[in-house]
Short mmCIF file of C-alpha atoms and ligand atoms in Angstrom, two decimals:
data_model
loop_
_atom_site.label_atom_id
_atom_site.label_comp_id
_atom_site.label_asym_id
_atom_site.label_seq_id
_atom_site.Cartn_x
_atom_site.Cartn_y
_atom_site.Cartn_z
CA MET N 1 0.00 0.00 0.00
CA ALA N 2 2.87 2.43 0.87
CA PRO N 3 4.57 2.14 -2.60
CA GLU N 4 1.20 2.72 -4.32
CA PHE N 5 0.57 5.79 -2.15
CA GLU N 6 4.05 7.13 -2.92
CA ARG N 7 3.57 6.65 -6.67
CA ALA N 8 0.26 8.54 -6.58
CA ASN N 9 1.27 11.33 -4.19
CA GLY N 10 5.03 11.69 -4.58
CA ARG N 11 5.61 11.23 -0.82
CA ALA N 12 5.43 8.55 1.88
CA PRO N 13 2.18 8.19 3.88
CA ALA N 14 2.43 10.62 6.80
CA ASN N 15 -0.47 9.75 9.06
CA ARG N 16 -3.45 7.49 9.70
CA ARG N 17 -5.59 9.26 7.09
CA ASP N 18 -3.03 8.59 4.33
CA ILE N 19 -2.84 4.89 5.23
CA ARG N 20 -6.60 4.58 5.52
CA ALA N 21 -7.24 6.21 2.12
CA GLY N 22 -5.35 3.34 0.48
CA MET N 23 -6.37 0.51 2.80
CA VAL N 24 -10.16 0.89 2.62
CA ARG N 25 -10.07 -0.25 -1.01
CA ASN N 26 -7.95 -3.31 -0.20
CA LEU N 27 -9.89 -6.58 -0.14
CA TYR N 28 -7.70 -8.15 2.59
CA PHE N 29 -8.22 -5.12 4.79
CA GLN N 30 -11.98 -5.27 4.20
CA HIS N 31 -11.97 -8.90 5.38
CA TYR N 32 -9.81 -8.02 8.40
CA ALA N 33 -12.09 -5.13 9.42
CA ALA N 34 -15.24 -7.23 8.98
CA ALA N 35 -13.76 -10.12 10.99
CA ASN N 36 -12.78 -7.72 13.80
CA ARG N 37 -16.25 -6.25 13.93
CA ILE N 38 -17.93 -9.67 13.98
CA ALA N 39 -15.55 -10.90 16.69
CA GLN N 40 -16.42 -7.87 18.82
CA GLU N 41 -20.17 -8.44 18.40
CA LEU N 42 -19.79 -12.15 19.23
CA LEU N 43 -17.72 -11.33 22.31
CA TRP N 44 -20.53 -9.27 23.83
CA GLU N 45 -23.26 -11.59 22.63
CA SER N 46 -21.65 -14.65 24.21
CA THR N 47 -21.09 -12.77 27.48
CA ASN N 48 -24.66 -11.51 27.47
CA VAL N 49 -26.05 -15.06 27.33
CA THR N 50 -24.43 -15.88 30.67
CA ILE N 51 -25.52 -12.57 32.27
CA GLU N 52 -29.13 -13.03 31.20
CA ARG N 53 -29.17 -16.58 32.54
CA GLN N 54 -27.86 -15.52 35.94
CA LEU N 55 -29.53 -12.12 36.24
CA PRO N 56 -31.93 -12.87 39.14
CA GLU N 57 -29.04 -14.28 41.24
CA LEU N 58 -26.72 -11.40 40.24
CA ASN N 59 -29.31 -8.78 41.18
CA ALA N 60 -29.98 -10.45 44.53
CA LYS N 61 -26.26 -10.79 45.34
CA ALA N 62 -25.55 -7.15 44.40
CA ALA N 63 -28.43 -5.92 46.57
CA GLU N 64 -27.22 -8.05 49.50
CA LEU N 65 -23.60 -6.83 49.25
CA SER N 66 -24.60 -3.16 48.84
CA ALA N 67 -26.98 -3.33 51.81
CA LYS N 68 -24.13 -4.55 54.06
CA SER N 69 -21.65 -1.90 52.88
CA LYS N 70 -20.93 1.22 54.97
CA ALA N 71 -19.79 3.09 51.86
CA ILE N 72 -22.05 5.65 50.14
CA LEU N 73 -24.03 4.86 46.97
CA ASP N 74 -25.55 8.07 45.62
CA ILE N 75 -27.96 7.79 42.66
CA PRO N 76 -30.08 10.93 42.36
CA GLU N 77 -33.60 11.07 40.91
CA GLY N 78 -33.94 12.45 37.39
CA PHE N 79 -30.21 12.38 36.46
CA GLU N 80 -29.59 12.49 32.72
CA ALA N 81 -26.47 10.98 31.20
CA PRO N 82 -24.92 13.00 28.31
CA ARG N 83 -25.82 12.11 24.74
CA TYR N 84 -22.27 11.03 23.86
CA VAL N 85 -22.84 8.11 26.27
CA THR N 86 -26.46 7.24 25.53
CA ALA N 87 -26.70 7.82 21.75
CA LEU N 88 -24.87 4.63 20.79
CA ASP N 89 -23.61 1.33 22.16
CA ILE N 90 -19.96 2.28 22.71
CA HIS N 91 -17.53 -0.46 21.58
CA CYS N 92 -20.62 -2.44 20.48
CA MET N 93 -21.57 -3.33 24.07
CA PRO N 94 -25.30 -4.11 23.81
CA GLY N 95 -27.30 -1.48 25.70
CA GLY N 96 -24.25 0.75 26.18
CA TYR N 97 -23.22 1.75 29.70
CA ALA N 98 -26.45 3.23 30.98
CA THR N 99 -29.40 1.07 29.91
CA GLU N 100 -31.69 -0.05 32.74
CA VAL N 101 -34.37 -2.61 32.00
CA ALA N 102 -35.74 -2.77 35.55
CA PRO N 103 -35.48 -0.67 38.72
CA GLY N 104 -32.13 -1.24 40.45
CA ASP N 105 -30.75 -2.99 37.34
CA ILE N 106 -27.07 -3.96 37.28
CA SER N 107 -27.02 -6.05 34.10
CA VAL N 108 -24.86 -3.77 31.92
CA GLY N 109 -22.43 -3.46 34.86
CA ALA N 110 -22.10 -7.25 34.97
CA LEU N 111 -21.78 -7.32 31.18
CA TYR N 112 -18.94 -4.78 31.23
CA ASP N 113 -17.15 -6.58 34.08
CA ARG N 114 -16.99 -9.90 32.21
CA GLY N 115 -16.86 -8.66 28.62
CA VAL N 116 -14.01 -6.22 29.13
CA TYR N 117 -11.75 -9.02 30.39
CA LEU N 118 -12.17 -10.75 27.02
CA TYR N 119 -11.92 -7.44 25.16
CA ALA N 120 -8.57 -6.71 26.81
CA MET N 121 -7.46 -10.32 26.21
CA GLY N 122 -6.45 -10.55 29.87
CA TYR N 123 -3.96 -7.65 29.59
CA THR N 124 -5.67 -5.78 32.41
CA GLY N 125 -5.13 -8.58 34.92
CA PRO N 126 -7.51 -10.96 36.73
CA PHE N 127 -9.42 -8.06 38.35
CA ASN N 128 -9.37 -5.86 35.22
CA ASP N 129 -7.53 -3.29 37.32
CA ASP N 130 -4.23 -2.86 35.50
CA MET N 131 -4.78 0.82 34.68
CA GLY N 132 -5.47 1.77 38.30
CA ARG N 133 -2.62 -0.43 39.53
CA SER N 134 -0.19 0.98 36.98
CA VAL N 135 -1.04 4.59 37.88
CA CYS N 136 -0.77 3.73 41.61
CA ASN N 137 2.69 2.24 41.01
CA TYR N 138 3.60 5.41 39.13
CA ILE N 139 2.42 7.61 42.01
CA LYS N 140 4.43 5.52 44.51
CA ARG N 141 7.60 5.83 42.41
CA ARG N 142 7.32 9.28 40.91
CA LEU N 143 5.26 11.44 43.28
CA ASN N 144 7.41 10.59 46.22
CA GLY N 145 5.66 11.02 49.57
CA PHE N 146 2.37 12.23 48.03
CA LYS N 147 -0.42 11.11 50.37
CA PRO N 148 -3.88 12.19 49.20
CA ARG N 149 -6.64 12.42 51.81
CA ARG N 150 -9.48 12.38 49.26
CA ILE N 151 -9.36 10.72 45.83
CA LEU N 152 -11.83 10.93 42.95
CA ASP N 153 -11.94 8.50 40.00
CA MET N 154 -13.99 9.96 37.12
CA GLY N 155 -15.78 7.64 34.68
CA CYS N 156 -15.16 4.69 37.00
CA THR N 157 -17.62 2.24 35.33
CA VAL N 158 -17.63 -0.75 37.75
CA GLY N 159 -14.66 0.54 39.76
CA HIS N 160 -11.95 -1.71 38.27
CA SER N 161 -9.35 1.06 38.40
CA THR N 162 -10.79 2.76 41.49
CA LEU N 163 -10.09 0.02 44.03
CA PRO N 164 -6.26 -0.02 43.77
CA TYR N 165 -6.28 3.58 45.13
CA LYS N 166 -8.06 2.41 48.28
CA GLU N 167 -5.52 -0.40 48.63
CA LEU N 168 -2.59 2.02 48.22
CA PHE N 169 -4.10 4.74 50.43
CA PRO N 170 -6.33 2.84 52.90
CA ASP N 171 -6.96 5.94 55.05
CA ALA N 172 -8.13 8.06 52.12
CA GLU N 173 -11.77 8.75 51.28
CA VAL N 174 -12.12 7.30 47.78
CA TRP N 175 -14.95 8.09 45.35
CA GLY N 176 -15.81 6.68 41.94
CA ILE N 177 -18.28 8.57 39.77
CA ASP N 178 -19.96 7.64 36.52
CA VAL N 179 -22.94 8.92 34.54
CA ALA N 180 -24.36 5.37 34.29
CA ALA N 181 -26.45 4.21 37.26
CA PRO N 182 -26.15 0.44 36.60
CA GLN N 183 -22.35 0.79 36.55
CA VAL N 184 -22.08 2.55 39.91
CA ARG N 185 -24.62 0.18 41.47
CA TYR N 186 -22.54 -2.78 40.35
CA ALA N 187 -19.32 -0.98 41.41
CA HIS N 188 -20.65 -0.41 44.93
CA ALA N 189 -21.60 -4.07 45.35
CA ARG N 190 -18.34 -5.29 43.77
CA ALA N 191 -16.19 -3.15 46.09
CA ALA N 192 -18.14 -4.45 49.09
CA GLY N 193 -17.68 -8.02 47.83
CA LEU N 194 -13.93 -7.41 47.63
CA GLY N 195 -13.92 -5.99 51.18
CA LEU N 196 -13.18 -2.35 50.30
CA GLU N 197 -15.07 0.71 51.51
CA VAL N 198 -15.28 2.97 48.46
CA ASN N 199 -18.06 5.49 47.75
CA PHE N 200 -19.76 5.57 44.37
CA ALA N 201 -22.07 8.15 42.82
CA GLN N 202 -23.88 8.82 39.58
CA MET N 203 -22.36 12.16 38.55
CA ASN N 204 -21.15 13.89 35.43
CA ALA N 205 -17.40 14.62 35.42
CA GLU N 206 -18.18 17.87 33.60
CA GLU N 207 -20.15 19.14 36.58
CA THR N 208 -19.95 17.16 39.81
CA ARG N 209 -21.72 17.86 43.10
CA PHE N 210 -18.53 18.10 45.20
CA PRO N 211 -17.37 21.41 46.72
CA ASP N 212 -14.31 23.39 45.49
CA GLY N 213 -10.93 21.98 46.52
CA HIS N 214 -12.42 18.74 47.90
CA PHE N 215 -9.85 16.31 46.46
CA ASP N 216 -6.05 15.96 46.53
CA LEU N 217 -6.05 13.55 43.61
CA VAL N 218 -8.45 13.38 40.65
CA VAL N 219 -7.86 10.53 38.19
CA SER N 220 -9.52 8.93 35.19
CA HIS N 221 -8.74 5.84 33.13
CA ILE N 222 -9.74 5.61 29.46
CA LEU N 223 -12.58 8.07 30.12
CA LEU N 224 -11.57 10.99 27.90
CA HIS N 225 -11.75 9.24 24.52
CA GLU N 226 -15.36 8.26 25.29
CA THR N 227 -16.50 11.86 25.87
CA SER N 228 -16.54 14.69 23.31
CA ALA N 229 -14.67 17.80 22.16
CA LYS N 230 -17.13 19.93 24.12
CA ALA N 231 -16.98 17.81 27.26
CA MET N 232 -13.19 17.51 27.54
CA PRO N 233 -12.48 21.20 28.34
CA ARG N 234 -15.30 21.14 30.89
CA ILE N 235 -13.86 18.00 32.54
CA PHE N 236 -10.40 19.62 32.80
CA GLN N 237 -12.00 22.75 34.35
CA GLU N 238 -13.93 20.61 36.82
CA CYS N 239 -10.73 18.76 37.81
CA HIS N 240 -9.02 22.09 38.48
CA ARG N 241 -11.98 23.32 40.55
CA LEU N 242 -12.13 20.09 42.58
CA LEU N 243 -8.42 19.97 43.41
CA ALA N 244 -7.05 21.34 46.65
CA PRO N 245 -3.84 23.40 46.29
CA GLY N 246 -0.91 21.01 45.79
CA GLY N 247 -3.19 18.32 44.30
CA TYR N 248 -2.75 16.29 41.10
CA MET N 249 -4.96 15.54 38.09
CA ILE N 250 -3.98 12.34 36.27
CA HIS N 251 -5.76 11.07 33.14
CA ALA N 252 -4.63 7.67 31.83
CA ASP N 253 -5.49 6.83 28.24
CA LEU N 254 -3.86 5.39 25.15
CA PRO N 255 -0.93 7.39 23.71
CA PRO N 256 -1.42 10.44 21.47
CA PHE N 257 -1.07 9.65 17.76
CA ASP N 258 2.04 11.82 17.33
CA LEU N 259 3.97 9.26 19.40
CA MET N 260 3.14 6.47 16.91
CA ASP N 261 4.07 5.52 13.38
CA PRO N 262 1.28 6.09 10.79
CA PHE N 263 0.44 2.37 10.50
CA THR N 264 -0.08 1.97 14.27
CA GLN N 265 -2.22 5.12 14.27
CA PHE N 266 -4.30 3.65 11.47
CA ILE N 267 -4.80 0.27 13.20
CA LEU N 268 -5.89 1.94 16.45
CA ASP N 269 -8.16 4.35 14.61
CA ASN N 270 -10.16 1.40 13.32
CA GLU N 271 -11.94 1.74 16.68
CA THR N 272 -13.39 5.03 15.43
CA TRP N 273 -14.64 3.54 12.20
CA TYR N 274 -15.74 0.05 13.12
CA ASN N 275 -16.23 -0.17 16.87
CA ASN N 276 -18.68 2.62 17.78
CA GLU N 277 -16.00 4.83 19.32
CA PRO N 278 -16.69 8.12 17.48
CA PHE N 279 -14.32 10.28 19.56
CA TRP N 280 -11.41 7.77 19.66
CA GLY N 281 -9.39 9.39 16.86
CA ALA N 282 -10.47 13.00 17.36
CA MET N 283 -9.51 12.96 21.05
CA ARG N 284 -5.94 12.10 20.13
CA ASP N 285 -5.71 15.18 17.93
CA MET N 286 -6.62 17.49 20.82
CA ASP N 287 -3.98 19.61 22.51
CA GLN N 288 -4.28 18.50 26.11
CA TYR N 289 -1.56 20.90 27.33
CA ASP N 290 -3.69 23.72 26.04
CA LEU N 291 -6.85 22.31 27.65
CA ALA N 292 -5.06 22.00 31.01
CA GLU N 293 -3.70 25.52 30.76
CA ARG N 294 -7.13 26.94 29.91
CA ALA N 295 -8.55 25.06 32.90
CA GLY N 296 -6.16 26.98 35.19
CA PHE N 297 -3.06 24.75 35.44
CA ASP N 298 0.34 26.30 34.84
CA ARG N 299 1.75 24.86 31.58
CA ALA N 300 5.05 24.10 33.31
CA ASP N 301 3.14 21.84 35.72
CA VAL N 302 1.62 19.65 32.98
CA ARG N 303 3.37 16.68 31.38
CA PHE N 304 2.78 13.41 29.56
CA ASP N 305 4.49 10.27 30.82
CA THR N 306 4.15 6.50 30.60
CA ALA N 307 3.00 4.36 33.52
CA PRO N 308 4.42 0.86 32.81
CA MET N 309 1.74 -1.83 32.80
CA ALA N 310 1.58 -3.46 36.23
CA VAL N 311 0.69 -6.86 34.71
CA MET N 312 3.85 -6.83 32.61
CA GLU N 313 5.99 -5.96 35.62
CA PHE N 314 4.28 -8.69 37.60
CA ALA N 315 4.86 -11.21 34.81
CA ALA N 316 8.55 -10.26 34.65
CA GLN N 317 8.91 -10.74 38.42
CA ALA N 318 7.11 -14.07 38.31
CA VAL N 319 9.29 -15.31 35.46
CA ALA N 320 12.41 -14.04 37.25
CA GLY N 321 11.96 -16.94 39.66
CA TYR N 322 12.78 -19.30 36.77
CA SER N 323 15.37 -17.66 34.53
CA GLU N 324 16.87 -14.21 34.03
CA ASP N 325 16.65 -14.45 30.24
CA ALA N 326 12.95 -15.22 30.35
CA ALA N 327 12.34 -12.32 32.76
CA SER N 328 14.07 -9.76 30.58
CA ALA N 329 12.28 -11.12 27.51
CA VAL N 330 8.95 -10.33 29.17
CA ALA N 331 10.05 -6.97 30.59
CA GLU N 332 11.57 -5.78 27.32
CA ARG N 333 8.95 -7.15 24.96
CA GLU N 334 7.80 -4.45 22.58
CA PHE N 335 4.05 -4.24 22.04
CA THR N 336 3.04 -3.75 18.44
CA ALA N 337 0.07 -2.41 16.50
CA GLY N 338 -3.15 -4.22 17.34
CA GLU N 339 -2.00 -5.21 20.81
CA PHE N 340 -3.80 -3.80 23.79
CA ALA N 341 -1.43 -1.05 24.97
CA PRO N 342 1.28 -0.22 22.44
CA GLY N 343 4.55 0.50 24.20
CA GLY N 344 3.69 -1.66 27.21
CA GLY N 345 2.42 1.27 29.25
CA TRP N 346 -0.48 3.60 29.85
CA GLU N 347 -0.05 7.17 28.71
CA VAL N 348 -0.70 9.50 31.62
CA LEU N 349 -1.35 13.22 31.50
CA ILE N 350 -0.31 14.70 34.83
CA ALA N 351 -1.07 18.22 36.02
CA HIS N 352 -0.09 19.65 39.38
CA LYS N 353 -2.16 22.42 40.94
CA GLN N 354 0.26 24.85 42.52
CA ASP N 355 -0.12 25.58 46.21
CA THR N 356 -0.16 29.36 45.85
CA THR N 357 -1.27 29.84 49.47
CA ALA N 358 1.97 28.19 50.69
CA ALA N 359 4.01 30.49 48.40
CA LYS N 360 2.14 33.57 49.67
CA ASP N 361 2.60 32.53 53.31
CA ALA N 362 6.35 32.09 52.74
CA ALA N 363 6.67 35.55 51.07
C1 LIG P 1 -14.11 3.05 29.11
S1 LIG P 1 -15.13 3.31 30.46
C2 LIG P 1 -13.98 3.68 31.77
C3 LIG P 1 -13.33 2.47 32.37
C4 LIG P 1 -12.94 2.63 33.82
N1 LIG P 1 -12.41 3.91 34.12
C5 LIG P 1 -11.94 1.58 34.20
O1 LIG P 1 -10.78 1.90 34.41
O2 LIG P 1 -12.32 0.40 34.27
C6 LIG P 1 -15.84 4.92 30.26
C7 LIG P 1 -16.84 5.24 31.35
O3 LIG P 1 -16.98 6.65 31.44
C8 LIG P 1 -18.32 6.96 31.72
N2 LIG P 1 -18.50 8.37 31.33
C9 LIG P 1 -18.53 8.91 30.09
N3 LIG P 1 -18.67 10.24 30.17
C10 LIG P 1 -18.72 10.56 31.49
C11 LIG P 1 -18.84 11.79 32.21
N4 LIG P 1 -18.97 12.93 31.58
N5 LIG P 1 -18.86 11.74 33.55
C12 LIG P 1 -18.73 10.55 34.21
N6 LIG P 1 -18.63 9.38 33.58
C13 LIG P 1 -18.61 9.37 32.25
C14 LIG P 1 -19.11 5.95 30.93
O4 LIG P 1 -20.42 5.80 31.42
C15 LIG P 1 -18.24 4.70 31.11
O5 LIG P 1 -18.65 3.98 32.23
#
């Protein structure tokens, strides 16, 4: 495809759009894209069969666990989830995140919990919590001595990434919020079942119900690419409002396209075209430094970094017990296009809210 493109345009393909322009006409690519789409639909369909069969037991168990929990579950009357969540079944998950077929329904929470393990091909670990664990490891190593008293996880879904924060900071008040009621209901029961006291609420990250400066740490994990160009600036502003002086905002997502070769960009962008992820590609073109600066962060306090995948580090340690060669093969393995997290790590955008009161007091 590259030689053909060069012949027609007098230059090498520069980005995902160039590659796509040639590939969409290619019969092999058409088969590949169709097979991917069908596999994705079958994944959810096969998971759904088991959820539907067990739904009465699942509902009863969730209600029992939630009732025993001391943690808060806040689902307000009349809440409306934004259209970018409800208008389509994101990544082909039947019903999307927010569908409720009965009062107190948790079915799409259960569907996400099981289905996403298959979707990620196990790369997010047995509890689907690799993103949270990887960012927690990063905080331990890189934000030396940082000890947040209150932590907010935005777009928490069923709390996979939220719970590692409670494990790392057991004395902190930890909250997960999501616009989808069935997800936070399931999250609350799941956390209780795993013995962790974490609060969950149905809230919009663009406009939460928490007071100014309530949190020392606000995080999200693969939330931003499922929002919109209008929502993202509002979410950054809300993070800035919610942070206490000295606090951190950390958003973990897949890497921006400018860090990848055009072919990898193209493969990942298939999510936009064939997997009901309309904002997947566009989000990666947005200037997140600019968004953070407009939200009130100092540009010098904003950076991108990579949080190595905790599962890969764990695998390397486990293999180290057998042979050094095998351990370094796992640790140094390069992820390629089409794998779950290219580069073997989660891209994190980190912004620090300056403690201007401390500076003023010192002056
Ligand atoms: C890909 S999932 C996030 C996965 C989760 N953070 C994890 O690590 O397992 C995206 C979630 O964000 C939620 N969401 C989308 N827009 C939101 C918003 N404006 N406020 C809060 N949640 C939102 C969706 O309902 C969905 O549950």
